Amino acid sequence: SDLKQHFVDCCGLTDSDAHYTTAYDLYLIFNEAFKYPQFREIIEAKAYTADYINGAGESVSRTWKCSNQFITGERDTPEGVTVLGGKTGTTKAAGYCLIIASKDNASEGNFISVVLKSDSRAHLYDNMTNIISKIVK
């Protein structure tokens, strides 16, 4: 295989000798995961609340909020486009990153778009908005 991805653990956090990937690798991973309804349900959620017992035996309720500004409504999508869900990621080495699935409301096809290494959250969403605005026919 000519894939360029390489992870040595499940977190994928920066490791100069071990972890590397490309935008195309992320597309391949996301495209495969997008085939599963449970994955699509997770990436389109605005928040998730879990009730669990912590290590001290105490009942805990915790809510995690979505960081995808298209899903939360903090960022408008271009007219004629629906963002179906996605995944954000940010580290000092990788910068601000986002992969999303979206669709042209006039057609049946879905699109997967990737932006990596943006220098700010604002630039990340500006770049992604520019990309997904091109899918409208």
mmCIF file with all atom_site columns, N, CA and C in Angstrom, residues 7 20 22 28 31 44 49 62 69-70 75 84-86 112 124 133:
data_model
loop_
_atom_site.group_PDB
_atom_site.id
_atom_site.type_symbol
_atom_site.label_atom_id
_atom_site.label_alt_id
_atom_site.label_comp_id
_atom_site.label_asym_id
_atom_site.label_entity_id
_atom_site.label_seq_id
_atom_site.pdbx_PDB_ins_code
_atom_site.Cartn_x
_atom_site.Cartn_y
_atom_site.Cartn_z
_atom_site.occupancy
_atom_site.B_iso_or_equiv
_atom_site.pdbx_formal_charge
_atom_site.auth_seq_id
_atom_site.auth_comp_id
_atom_site.auth_asym_id
_atom_site.auth_atom_id
_atom_site.pdbx_PDB_model_num
ATOM 1  N N  . PHE A 1 7   ? 0.690   5.294  12.771 1.00 0.00 ? 7   PHE A N  1
ATOM 2  C CA . PHE A 1 7   ? 0.391   5.601  14.160 1.00 0.00 ? 7   PHE A CA 1
ATOM 3  C C  . PHE A 1 7   ? 0.954   4.474  15.018 1.00 0.00 ? 7   PHE A C  1
ATOM 4  N N  . TYR A 1 20  ? 2.530   10.151 11.575 1.00 0.00 ? 20  TYR A N  1
ATOM 5  C CA . TYR A 1 20  ? 2.417   11.021 10.424 1.00 0.00 ? 20  TYR A CA 1
ATOM 6  C C  . TYR A 1 20  ? 1.254   10.543 9.574  1.00 0.00 ? 20  TYR A C  1
ATOM 7  N N  . THR A 1 22  ? -1.479  12.017 5.967  1.00 0.00 ? 22  THR A N  1
ATOM 8  C CA . THR A 1 22  ? -1.762  13.017 4.939  1.00 0.00 ? 22  THR A CA 1
ATOM 9  C C  . THR A 1 22  ? -3.250  13.322 4.945  1.00 0.00 ? 22  THR A C  1
ATOM 10 N N  . LEU A 1 28  ? -9.567  8.885  3.547  1.00 0.00 ? 28  LEU A N  1
ATOM 11 C CA . LEU A 1 28  ? -9.855  7.450  3.443  1.00 0.00 ? 28  LEU A CA 1
ATOM 12 C C  . LEU A 1 28  ? -10.462 6.904  4.738  1.00 0.00 ? 28  LEU A C  1
ATOM 13 N N  . ASN A 1 31  ? -14.003 8.516  5.195  1.00 0.00 ? 31  ASN A N  1
ATOM 14 C CA . ASN A 1 31  ? -14.924 7.968  4.197  1.00 0.00 ? 31  ASN A CA 1
ATOM 15 C C  . ASN A 1 31  ? -15.416 6.582  4.602  1.00 0.00 ? 31  ASN A C  1
ATOM 16 N N  . GLU A 1 44  ? -22.767 14.237 13.947 1.00 0.00 ? 44  GLU A N  1
ATOM 17 C CA . GLU A 1 44  ? -23.747 15.308 13.731 1.00 0.00 ? 44  GLU A CA 1
ATOM 18 C C  . GLU A 1 44  ? -24.320 15.845 15.040 1.00 0.00 ? 44  GLU A C  1
ATOM 19 N N  . THR A 1 49  ? -24.113 13.701 26.453 1.00 0.00 ? 49  THR A N  1
ATOM 20 C CA . THR A 1 49  ? -24.068 13.594 27.910 1.00 0.00 ? 49  THR A CA 1
ATOM 21 C C  . THR A 1 49  ? -23.955 12.133 28.301 1.00 0.00 ? 49  THR A C  1
ATOM 22 N N  . ARG A 1 62  ? -21.660 14.054 32.798 1.00 0.00 ? 62  ARG A N  1
ATOM 23 C CA . ARG A 1 62  ? -20.777 14.989 32.102 1.00 0.00 ? 62  ARG A CA 1
ATOM 24 C C  . ARG A 1 62  ? -21.268 15.184 30.679 1.00 0.00 ? 62  ARG A C  1
ATOM 25 N N  . GLN A 1 69  ? -17.958 24.153 14.411 1.00 0.00 ? 69  GLN A N  1
ATOM 26 C CA . GLN A 1 69  ? -18.775 25.365 14.379 1.00 0.00 ? 69  GLN A CA 1
ATOM 27 C C  . GLN A 1 69  ? -19.878 25.332 13.326 1.00 0.00 ? 69  GLN A C  1
ATOM 28 N N  . PHE A 1 70  ? -19.765 24.499 12.318 1.00 0.00 ? 70  PHE A N  1
ATOM 29 C CA . PHE A 1 70  ? -20.863 24.345 11.361 1.00 0.00 ? 70  PHE A CA 1
ATOM 30 C C  . PHE A 1 70  ? -22.033 23.613 12.025 1.00 0.00 ? 70  PHE A C  1
ATOM 31 N N  . ARG A 1 75  ? -20.887 29.016 12.864 1.00 0.00 ? 75  ARG A N  1
ATOM 32 C CA . ARG A 1 75  ? -20.397 29.387 11.545 1.00 0.00 ? 75  ARG A CA 1
ATOM 33 C C  . ARG A 1 75  ? -21.474 29.011 10.536 1.00 0.00 ? 75  ARG A C  1
ATOM 34 N N  . LEU A 1 84  ? -23.011 17.694 7.174  1.00 0.00 ? 84  LEU A N  1
ATOM 35 C CA . LEU A 1 84  ? -23.576 16.502 7.797  1.00 0.00 ? 84  LEU A CA 1
ATOM 36 C C  . LEU A 1 84  ? -22.858 16.124 9.091  1.00 0.00 ? 84  LEU A C  1
ATOM 37 N N  . GLY A 1 85  ? -21.639 16.566 9.259  1.00 0.00 ? 85  GLY A N  1
ATOM 38 C CA . GLY A 1 85  ? -20.874 16.262 10.463 1.00 0.00 ? 85  GLY A CA 1
ATOM 39 C C  . GLY A 1 85  ? -19.400 16.270 10.155 1.00 0.00 ? 85  GLY A C  1
ATOM 40 N N  . GLY A 1 86  ? -18.605 16.161 11.191 1.00 0.00 ? 86  GLY A N  1
ATOM 41 C CA . GLY A 1 86  ? -17.170 16.165 10.983 1.00 0.00 ? 86  GLY A CA 1
ATOM 42 C C  . GLY A 1 86  ? -16.403 16.007 12.272 1.00 0.00 ? 86  GLY A C  1
ATOM 43 N N  . ILE A 1 112 ? -16.485 14.989 1.024  1.00 0.00 ? 112 ILE A N  1
ATOM 44 C CA . ILE A 1 112 ? -15.627 15.017 2.212  1.00 0.00 ? 112 ILE A CA 1
ATOM 45 C C  . ILE A 1 112 ? -14.525 16.027 1.928  1.00 0.00 ? 112 ILE A C  1
ATOM 46 N N  . LEU A 1 124 ? -9.257  28.458 9.790  1.00 0.00 ? 124 LEU A N  1
ATOM 47 C CA . LEU A 1 124 ? -9.710  27.098 9.509  1.00 0.00 ? 124 LEU A CA 1
ATOM 48 C C  . LEU A 1 124 ? -11.106 27.120 8.889  1.00 0.00 ? 124 LEU A C  1
ATOM 49 N N  . SER A 1 133 ? -18.090 25.861 -0.438 1.00 0.00 ? 133 SER A N  1
ATOM 50 C CA . SER A 1 133 ? -18.922 26.711 -1.302 1.00 0.00 ? 133 SER A CA 1
ATOM 51 C C  . SER A 1 133 ? -18.789 26.312 -2.774 1.00 0.00 ? 133 SER A C  1
#
